[in-house]
């Protein structure tokens, strides 16, 4: 008997497909919630994405009691406290987060305060602090990439101390994630590409890193297949609702996969690059993915080779000798990135971003080495290794 | 029937082994921070007075070390003078035994959800590197390869032997001093 052991947990009800938003009133009623508050950002509101959510609720006689639409890209403890204040003042009983990673994380943090009490979210920071179920919480993602709708983590900036506070608890998971293709139809091409590559990286790292397990593997491979099939099609046909739904579902599936098997060096480098050079997360993922896979190659040859089936389909997979499949998977990802560059100039190297200085590479390497994701990378990464990957990703 | 009678003794032996290993590891952490420059460099990034704990949940054996500055650790035994800054917690004594008897690598134990981190995750990553470095020094290569994700390629036999001898000597001295005290 081997020592192999794993855990898998995802209690989020996924409500996906055509007219999914119209299920919100029924689902809220099922949790005895009658006075929901929407947490979102100005971009989502300006794009008209709240309208179908509100219309879906009002048509069923469910009033949205309050809308907070000023969530910043990096949400803070002050914002969370203010929203919790409005929630209490308006006597709301549930939260619907509509947006990308920041709005969703803010919704999770507000839910902690309004459920557990108090005004200081910082005291709930850390792992396993929250011991009770929270108020009804729904998530409507408006990007297809972060997977935040199925992760038990939120990150909020403490402005006073200048640090990012992590919150981890299975109680942060929403009761339901509503995946409606209408919410991602208007995403601009470069965000569609970057967020889909974020999901692709979640799935690829979930499938190749140390905490992989049979259940997360199933979600990861399905996500890779959906993204490979649909991404370029959606780039060429942005109004295709079926393609948009495929990407949105892939993002959720990749989220389920990586929240149960973690990620590796791509994320460690991406987090450090984001913090130092302020590059969007999805862009960093797309940029580093092939270089890190090349670095990890000998440790992940078998699972990476297996991914070729989902990246390129059965014909290419069967025509490729098994000893070359891992390299062919990396080539497939490079080819996908080249196509995305052609369509929306999604950078493939650090130099192409125009926002990274070569002198910053050492700092990025040092910071990446202390990132939690690096623990799950299949290869032990030294400072020199991280520098070497960054040099390859430079140009 | 016999198995039922033996079982409590096995549990007791396992607990004693984990307790003993924590005692050795705590002292060895102090010693390696006096011997190895790369451990000192790793530890320097920790705040002065930083308290690190490795323990078995809910209230089992534990080791506590403090970063006293300049990359040096001080072993406090199993009681902390102040609240702990970073705690790595095994969920069960059986999981601690798997890791401390080198049946499961520390990194694999993290990946397998055998352990929890309470505190700053970046410090936990750093302390894991320190523990790996320590194990690479004090264990025979064949056993160390079972304990760490990757045995350091640049750690050659002469350096390993000399460092291990110095660490074991310091650990033994510390044990004797503790007994005398």
XYZ file of C-alpha atoms in Angstrom:
576
model
C 0.000 0.000 0.000
C 1.353 3.437 -0.896
C 1.238 6.520 1.294
C -0.958 8.248 -1.278
C -3.667 10.288 0.349
C -5.787 13.211 -0.785
C -8.698 15.409 0.168
C -11.286 16.877 -2.157
C -14.025 19.310 -1.201
C -16.407 21.423 -3.249
C -19.873 22.006 -1.795
C -20.674 24.903 -4.170
C -23.851 24.443 -6.167
C -22.974 25.272 -9.760
C -25.858 26.812 -11.704
C -24.703 27.094 -15.284
C -26.098 27.801 -18.739
C -28.807 29.701 -20.499
C -31.009 31.792 -18.173
C -28.934 30.748 -15.176
C -29.376 34.187 -13.587
C -33.127 33.596 -13.453
C -32.476 30.797 -10.920
C -31.142 33.250 -8.337
C -34.536 34.128 -6.741
C -35.495 30.462 -6.332
C -32.106 29.558 -4.864
C -32.158 32.507 -2.434
C -35.675 31.620 -1.312
C -34.464 28.090 -0.656
C -32.026 29.543 1.869
C -34.732 31.756 3.437
C -33.040 34.896 2.091
C -35.302 37.770 1.092
C -33.149 40.898 1.261
C -30.015 40.429 -0.870
C -27.242 42.969 -1.283
C -25.182 43.124 -4.491
C -21.430 43.739 -4.203
C -19.792 44.744 -7.463
C -17.532 47.302 -9.147
C -18.098 50.319 -11.366
C -16.860 48.541 -14.508
C -19.437 45.775 -14.141
C -22.222 48.309 -13.631
C -21.066 50.486 -16.540
C -21.017 47.437 -18.822
C -24.693 46.880 -17.976
C -23.994 43.489 -16.416
C -26.087 44.206 -13.325
C -29.239 44.795 -15.367
C -30.014 41.130 -16.140
C -29.274 40.164 -12.501
C -31.630 42.821 -11.142
C -34.269 42.080 -13.768
C -34.124 38.350 -12.984
C -34.732 39.035 -9.284
C -37.405 41.722 -9.718
C -39.371 39.590 -12.150
C -39.725 37.031 -9.372
C -40.715 39.678 -6.828
C -37.340 39.628 -5.072
C -36.099 43.119 -4.294
C -32.379 43.856 -4.338
C -32.199 45.883 -1.145
C -28.804 47.487 -1.700
C -26.122 47.727 -4.389
C -22.521 48.576 -3.544
C -20.710 49.221 -6.842
C -17.452 50.812 -5.751
C -15.190 47.803 -5.087
C -11.628 48.784 -6.142
C -9.308 46.400 -8.057
C -7.398 45.664 -4.800
C -10.058 45.586 -2.128
C -9.213 46.864 1.352
C -10.261 46.380 4.959
C -11.894 49.838 4.878
C -14.045 48.935 1.882
C -15.094 45.693 3.566
C -16.014 47.538 6.781
C -18.024 50.159 4.853
C -19.986 47.548 2.903
C -20.696 45.585 6.092
C -22.043 48.828 7.600
C -24.431 49.330 4.677
C -25.504 45.673 4.866
C -26.442 46.064 8.533
C -28.089 49.449 8.043
C -30.268 48.128 5.225
C -31.022 44.925 7.166
C -29.861 42.715 4.293
C -29.780 38.949 4.792
C -27.627 37.696 1.905
C -24.893 38.760 -0.521
C -24.589 38.410 -4.282
C -21.068 39.211 -5.528
C -21.065 40.131 -9.214
C -17.675 40.616 -10.835
C -14.123 39.332 -11.033
C -11.667 38.298 -8.318
C -11.784 41.534 -6.319
C -15.594 41.797 -6.073
C -15.817 38.106 -5.146
C -13.088 38.341 -2.492
C -14.765 41.458 -1.099
C -18.093 39.616 -0.956
C -16.440 36.776 0.959
C -14.837 39.176 3.444
C -18.048 41.176 3.950
C -19.837 37.899 4.625
C -17.368 37.143 7.423
C -18.037 40.487 9.130
C -21.821 40.449 8.795
C -21.999 36.826 9.962
C -19.374 36.790 12.717
C -19.826 40.395 13.886
C -17.493 43.318 14.479
C -15.864 45.879 12.175
C -12.307 44.601 12.069
C -11.911 42.018 9.327
C -8.191 41.641 10.132
C -8.983 39.600 13.237
C -10.423 36.837 11.074
C -7.287 36.613 8.917
C -5.550 33.246 8.654
C -6.556 29.633 8.228
C -9.404 27.969 10.067
C -10.375 30.988 12.220
C -14.002 30.908 11.099
C -15.865 28.054 12.755
C -19.504 28.630 11.719
C -21.447 28.744 8.447
C -21.912 32.279 7.136
C -24.896 34.113 5.590
C -26.235 33.021 2.191
C -23.681 34.041 -0.431
C -23.951 33.771 -4.208
C -21.311 34.544 -6.798
C -21.883 35.626 -10.382
C -18.476 35.724 -12.133
C -18.067 38.249 -14.954
C -14.683 36.950 -16.097
C -13.795 33.404 -17.051
C -10.492 32.768 -15.336
C -10.015 33.320 -11.613
C -12.170 30.447 -10.388
C -12.769 32.481 -7.202
C -16.380 31.316 -7.192
C -15.197 27.876 -6.048
C -12.204 28.707 -3.853
C -12.197 28.994 -0.078
C -9.729 31.879 -0.033
C -10.018 35.670 -0.042
C -7.242 38.264 -0.037
C -7.897 41.770 1.294
C -5.356 44.593 1.657
C -4.832 46.105 5.089
C -4.127 49.709 4.045
C -2.888 50.806 7.452
C -0.230 48.085 7.658
C 0.383 47.839 3.914
C 0.015 44.060 3.879
C -2.303 41.623 2.126
C -4.410 39.617 4.548
C -5.315 36.065 3.514
C -8.535 34.468 4.739
C -8.956 30.727 4.381
C -11.995 28.740 5.429
C -14.348 26.331 3.734
C -17.141 28.573 5.068
C -16.028 31.262 2.595
C -17.219 29.114 -0.279
C -20.414 30.498 -1.765
C -23.676 28.570 -1.585
C -23.979 28.865 -5.342
C -21.948 29.972 -8.363
C -24.097 31.248 -11.209
C -22.404 30.790 -14.576
C -24.386 32.658 -17.212
C -22.825 33.264 -20.629
C -24.423 36.750 -20.763
C -21.985 37.886 -18.083
C -18.851 37.317 -20.177
C -20.185 38.245 -23.634
C -18.769 41.768 -23.566
C -15.308 40.919 -22.211
C -12.694 42.646 -24.399
C -10.353 40.320 -26.362
C -7.210 40.806 -24.264
C -9.107 40.110 -21.013
C -10.822 37.085 -22.583
C -7.405 35.755 -23.579
C -5.592 36.507 -20.312
C -8.352 35.128 -18.061
C -8.733 31.974 -20.159
C -4.977 31.427 -19.933
C -5.282 31.941 -16.174
C -7.797 29.082 -16.110
C -5.553 27.025 -18.417
C -2.681 27.529 -15.959
C -4.851 26.580 -12.978
C -5.788 23.345 -14.724
C -2.276 22.567 -16.001
C -0.610 23.182 -12.637
C -3.376 21.309 -10.791
C -2.693 18.345 -13.090
C 1.099 18.422 -12.840
C 1.914 19.624 -9.322
C 2.459 17.643 -6.135
C -1.071 17.619 -4.691
C -2.754 16.266 -7.828
C -5.432 13.687 -7.128
C -7.896 11.647 -9.208
C -10.846 13.963 -8.627
C -9.015 17.223 -9.324
C -7.431 15.519 -12.370
C -10.892 14.934 -13.826
C -11.809 18.605 -13.474
C -8.403 19.779 -14.724
C -8.410 17.708 -17.905
C -11.998 18.688 -18.719
C -11.074 22.344 -18.259
C -8.002 22.054 -20.515
C -10.120 20.409 -23.211
C -12.801 23.100 -23.085
C -10.289 25.967 -23.216
C -8.309 24.365 -26.059
C -11.493 23.841 -28.050
C -13.135 27.177 -27.419
C -10.631 29.924 -26.737
C -9.560 30.796 -30.279
C -13.125 30.312 -31.518
C -14.349 32.844 -28.940
C -11.529 35.236 -29.814
C -12.788 35.166 -33.408
C -16.486 35.103 -32.447
C -16.774 37.045 -29.184
C -20.571 37.038 -29.227
C -20.820 33.253 -29.403
C -22.708 32.368 -26.234
C -21.955 28.651 -26.424
C -18.215 29.326 -26.639
C -18.425 31.856 -23.811
C -20.255 29.313 -21.655
C -17.587 26.711 -22.404
C -14.844 29.094 -21.203
C -16.839 30.103 -18.122
C -17.445 26.469 -17.191
C -13.793 25.655 -17.845
C -12.781 28.437 -15.475
C -15.022 27.050 -12.727
C -13.765 23.509 -13.327
C -10.150 24.665 -13.252
C -10.989 26.543 -10.034
C -12.364 23.357 -8.462
C -9.248 21.489 -9.615
C -6.636 23.906 -8.290
C -8.428 24.668 -5.039
C -8.124 20.950 -4.268
C -4.633 20.295 -5.588
C -2.926 23.687 -5.449
C -0.608 25.291 -7.997
C 3.156 25.667 -8.425
C 5.988 27.780 -9.763
C 3.958 29.575 -12.468
C 1.827 31.072 -9.721
C 4.792 31.808 -7.461
C 6.488 33.777 -10.253
C 3.181 35.349 -11.306
C 2.338 36.558 -7.794
C 5.804 38.103 -7.430
C 5.659 39.746 -10.865
C 2.190 41.106 -10.146
C 3.341 42.580 -6.842
C 6.535 44.146 -8.220
C 5.592 45.141 -11.787
C 1.800 45.446 -11.410
C 1.077 43.162 -14.344
C -2.370 41.494 -14.512
C -2.408 38.001 -13.019
C -3.763 36.226 -16.126
C -1.101 37.784 -18.315
C 1.640 36.576 -15.962
C 0.190 33.052 -16.016
C 0.124 32.932 -19.801
C 3.624 34.330 -19.964
C 5.345 31.939 -17.554
C 3.426 28.722 -18.247
C 5.631 27.148 -20.994
C 8.902 28.200 -19.360
C 7.947 26.625 -16.039
C 6.711 23.454 -17.731
C 10.084 23.205 -19.494
C 11.846 23.669 -16.157
C 9.703 20.986 -14.464
C 9.719 18.716 -17.524
C 11.571 15.665 -16.197
C 9.466 15.576 -13.014
C 6.125 15.902 -14.830
C 6.777 14.106 -18.114
C 3.975 11.561 -17.629
C 1.077 13.866 -16.648
C 2.185 16.597 -19.052
C 2.291 14.071 -21.896
C -1.207 12.965 -20.956
C -2.447 16.549 -21.276
C -1.672 16.440 -25.002
C -4.907 14.474 -25.496
C -6.906 17.371 -24.077
C -4.821 20.106 -25.682
C -4.655 18.772 -29.242
C -7.241 15.986 -29.477
C -7.017 12.212 -30.047
C -5.510 12.337 -33.577
C -2.454 14.347 -32.599
C -2.140 12.429 -29.332
C -2.131 9.023 -30.996
C 0.211 10.197 -33.765
C 2.765 11.465 -31.235
C 5.197 8.927 -29.733
C 4.678 8.722 -25.979
C 8.248 9.857 -25.363
C 7.515 13.149 -27.199
C 4.071 13.932 -25.808
C 5.229 16.132 -22.935
C 7.251 18.334 -25.314
C 4.290 18.351 -27.733
C 2.036 19.642 -24.922
C 4.403 22.540 -24.315
C 4.477 23.225 -28.072
C 0.667 23.235 -28.152
C 0.576 25.830 -25.380
C 3.205 27.922 -27.172
C 1.179 27.710 -30.377
C -1.931 28.862 -28.491
C -0.011 31.813 -27.053
C 1.263 32.752 -30.525
C -2.304 32.757 -31.828
C -3.424 34.934 -28.936
C -0.539 37.311 -29.574
C -1.638 37.565 -33.196
C -5.207 38.347 -32.161
C -4.766 40.655 -29.155
C -1.006 41.062 -28.531
C -1.119 39.097 -25.273
C 2.593 39.225 -24.330
C 4.609 36.006 -24.496
C 7.784 37.333 -22.887
C 8.535 39.760 -20.082
C 10.120 42.108 -22.618
C 6.953 42.155 -24.708
C 4.967 43.455 -21.709
C 6.973 46.694 -21.803
C 6.431 46.987 -18.048
C 9.245 44.880 -16.639
C 12.876 45.990 -16.336
C 15.594 43.377 -16.633
C 17.042 44.619 -13.320
C 13.816 43.583 -11.585
C 14.272 39.875 -12.365
C 16.377 39.162 -9.268
C 13.806 40.794 -7.024
C 11.022 38.767 -8.672
C 13.018 35.537 -8.176
C 13.646 36.294 -4.488
C 10.004 37.098 -3.826
C 8.773 34.026 -5.745
C 10.903 31.782 -3.561
C 8.836 32.774 -0.508
C 5.459 32.300 -2.202
C 3.279 29.546 -0.752
C 2.598 28.021 -4.194
C 6.239 27.009 -4.561
C 5.731 24.328 -1.891
C 3.608 22.321 -4.314
C 5.912 22.642 -7.315
C 7.160 19.155 -8.210
C 10.766 20.335 -8.370
C 12.637 22.014 -5.519
C 13.227 25.543 -6.791
C 16.441 27.325 -5.834
C 17.075 31.030 -6.285
C 19.312 30.240 -9.253
C 16.577 28.065 -10.823
C 14.017 30.865 -10.490
C 16.470 33.338 -12.029
C 17.110 30.950 -14.927
C 13.380 30.568 -15.660
C 12.976 34.348 -15.557
C 15.914 34.844 -17.924
C 14.305 32.426 -20.384
C 10.991 34.251 -20.042
C 12.650 37.618 -20.562
C 12.875 37.574 -24.374
C -6.411 -10.531 20.820
C -2.657 -10.169 20.950
C -2.798 -7.318 18.446
C -5.333 -5.547 20.680
C -2.998 -5.857 23.654
C 0.016 -4.674 21.703
C -1.739 -1.712 20.096
C -1.524 0.680 23.099
C 2.191 -0.078 23.339
C 2.644 0.726 19.656
C 0.787 4.018 20.110
C 2.935 4.824 23.130
C 6.125 3.993 21.250
C 5.038 6.153 18.332
C 4.348 9.095 20.624
C 7.709 8.672 22.363
C 9.479 8.525 19.006
C 7.801 11.754 17.813
C 8.610 13.478 21.127
C 12.233 12.372 20.885
C 12.533 13.471 17.249
C 11.155 16.908 18.119
C 13.749 17.169 20.906
C 16.518 16.257 18.471
C 15.209 18.484 15.677
C 14.813 21.504 17.954
C 18.378 21.215 19.159
C 19.604 20.459 15.647
C 17.861 23.584 14.317
C 19.760 25.632 16.887
C 22.986 23.873 15.949
C 22.610 24.162 12.171
C 21.996 27.902 12.502
C 25.421 28.118 14.155
C 27.120 25.946 11.549
C 25.673 26.602 8.096
C 25.748 29.945 6.289
C 22.811 29.265 3.990
C 20.591 28.428 6.993
C 21.776 31.652 8.638
C 20.858 33.585 5.479
C 17.408 32.016 5.395
C 16.843 32.755 9.088
C 18.036 36.372 8.821
C 14.855 37.258 6.907
C 12.772 36.280 9.970
C 11.982 38.995 12.511
C 14.104 39.000 15.673
C 12.223 37.205 18.446
C 10.201 35.239 15.871
C 8.797 32.079 17.464
C 8.394 28.967 15.335
C 6.520 25.904 16.494
C 6.063 22.472 15.047
C 3.410 20.477 16.864
C 0.898 17.664 16.783
C -2.765 18.627 17.093
C -4.625 19.086 19.362
C -2.144 19.277 22.236
C 0.538 16.757 21.404
C 4.340 16.919 21.291
C 5.876 20.153 20.029
C 9.147 21.914 19.410
C 9.597 25.656 19.677
C 12.536 27.648 18.370
C 13.149 31.376 18.392
C 15.081 33.474 15.924
C 17.316 35.454 18.243
C 18.799 37.607 15.466
C 21.684 37.355 12.978
C 20.264 34.110 11.619
C 20.597 32.191 14.923
C 17.911 29.928 16.384
C 17.409 29.121 20.055
C 15.547 25.955 21.087
C 12.912 26.547 23.771
C 11.807 22.948 24.260
C 8.028 22.569 24.270
C 6.978 25.801 25.966
C 6.910 29.239 24.403
C 7.773 32.435 26.242
C 5.254 34.404 24.132
C 2.496 33.724 21.615
C 3.764 31.736 18.632
C 4.306 33.569 15.313
C 4.289 30.550 13.031
C 2.957 27.107 13.761
C 3.181 24.050 11.541
C 0.651 21.572 12.884
C 0.336 17.884 12.128
C -3.310 16.870 12.172
C -2.538 13.593 13.964
C 0.383 11.886 15.668
C 0.257 9.211 12.931
C 1.008 11.900 10.308
C 3.885 13.303 12.365
C 5.267 9.773 12.647
C 5.095 9.274 8.870
C 7.181 12.408 8.307
C 9.587 12.020 11.216
C 10.263 8.391 10.361
C 11.013 9.496 6.752
C 8.194 7.484 5.219
C 6.728 10.692 3.817
C 8.609 13.803 2.657
C 7.705 17.076 4.383
C 6.643 18.549 1.033
C 4.454 15.518 0.298
C 2.900 15.787 3.767
C 1.955 19.395 2.951
C 0.550 18.316 -0.424
C -1.367 15.486 1.272
C -2.997 17.868 3.743
C -1.337 16.143 6.700
C -0.239 19.511 8.095
C -1.658 22.983 8.571
C 0.173 26.296 8.609
C -0.962 28.910 11.098
C 0.891 32.135 10.388
C 2.674 33.869 7.528
C 2.927 31.347 4.692
C 6.130 32.919 3.302
C 7.856 32.251 6.643
C 6.532 28.680 6.535
C 8.123 28.216 3.096
C 11.401 29.581 4.472
C 11.307 27.338 7.550
C 10.593 24.333 5.325
C 13.771 25.128 3.370
C 15.684 25.322 6.645
C 14.285 21.951 7.775
C 15.194 20.422 4.403
C 18.727 21.764 4.661
C 19.029 20.367 8.186
C 17.786 16.935 7.129
C 20.182 16.903 4.172
C 23.071 17.436 6.604
C 22.197 15.125 9.459
C 20.705 12.149 7.638
C 22.556 9.616 5.489
C 21.984 10.518 1.830
C 19.740 7.504 1.189
C 17.423 8.485 4.048
C 17.653 12.231 3.344
C 16.458 11.577 -0.199
C 13.283 10.147 1.323
C 12.837 13.172 3.572
C 13.424 16.128 1.226
C 11.917 16.984 -2.156
C 15.332 17.136 -3.803
C 18.669 16.311 -2.230
C 20.970 19.307 -2.837
C 23.304 18.487 -5.727
C 26.000 20.791 -4.392
C 26.208 19.113 -0.979
C 29.296 16.919 -1.209
C 30.399 14.246 1.251
C 33.242 16.119 3.044
C 31.058 19.177 3.743
C 28.152 16.944 4.784
C 30.278 14.860 7.170
C 31.984 17.822 8.800
C 28.725 19.772 9.205
C 26.840 16.709 10.472
C 29.577 16.003 13.041
C 29.456 19.602 14.279
C 25.655 19.563 14.465
C 25.520 16.222 16.336
C 28.208 17.394 18.743
C 26.239 20.543 19.508
C 23.013 18.552 19.895
C 24.709 16.132 22.306
C 26.240 18.989 24.294
C 22.851 20.674 24.518
C 21.224 17.429 25.736
C 23.904 17.052 28.442
C 23.473 20.689 29.512
C 19.701 20.212 29.715
C 20.087 17.091 31.867
C 22.570 18.859 34.174
C 20.280 21.870 34.509
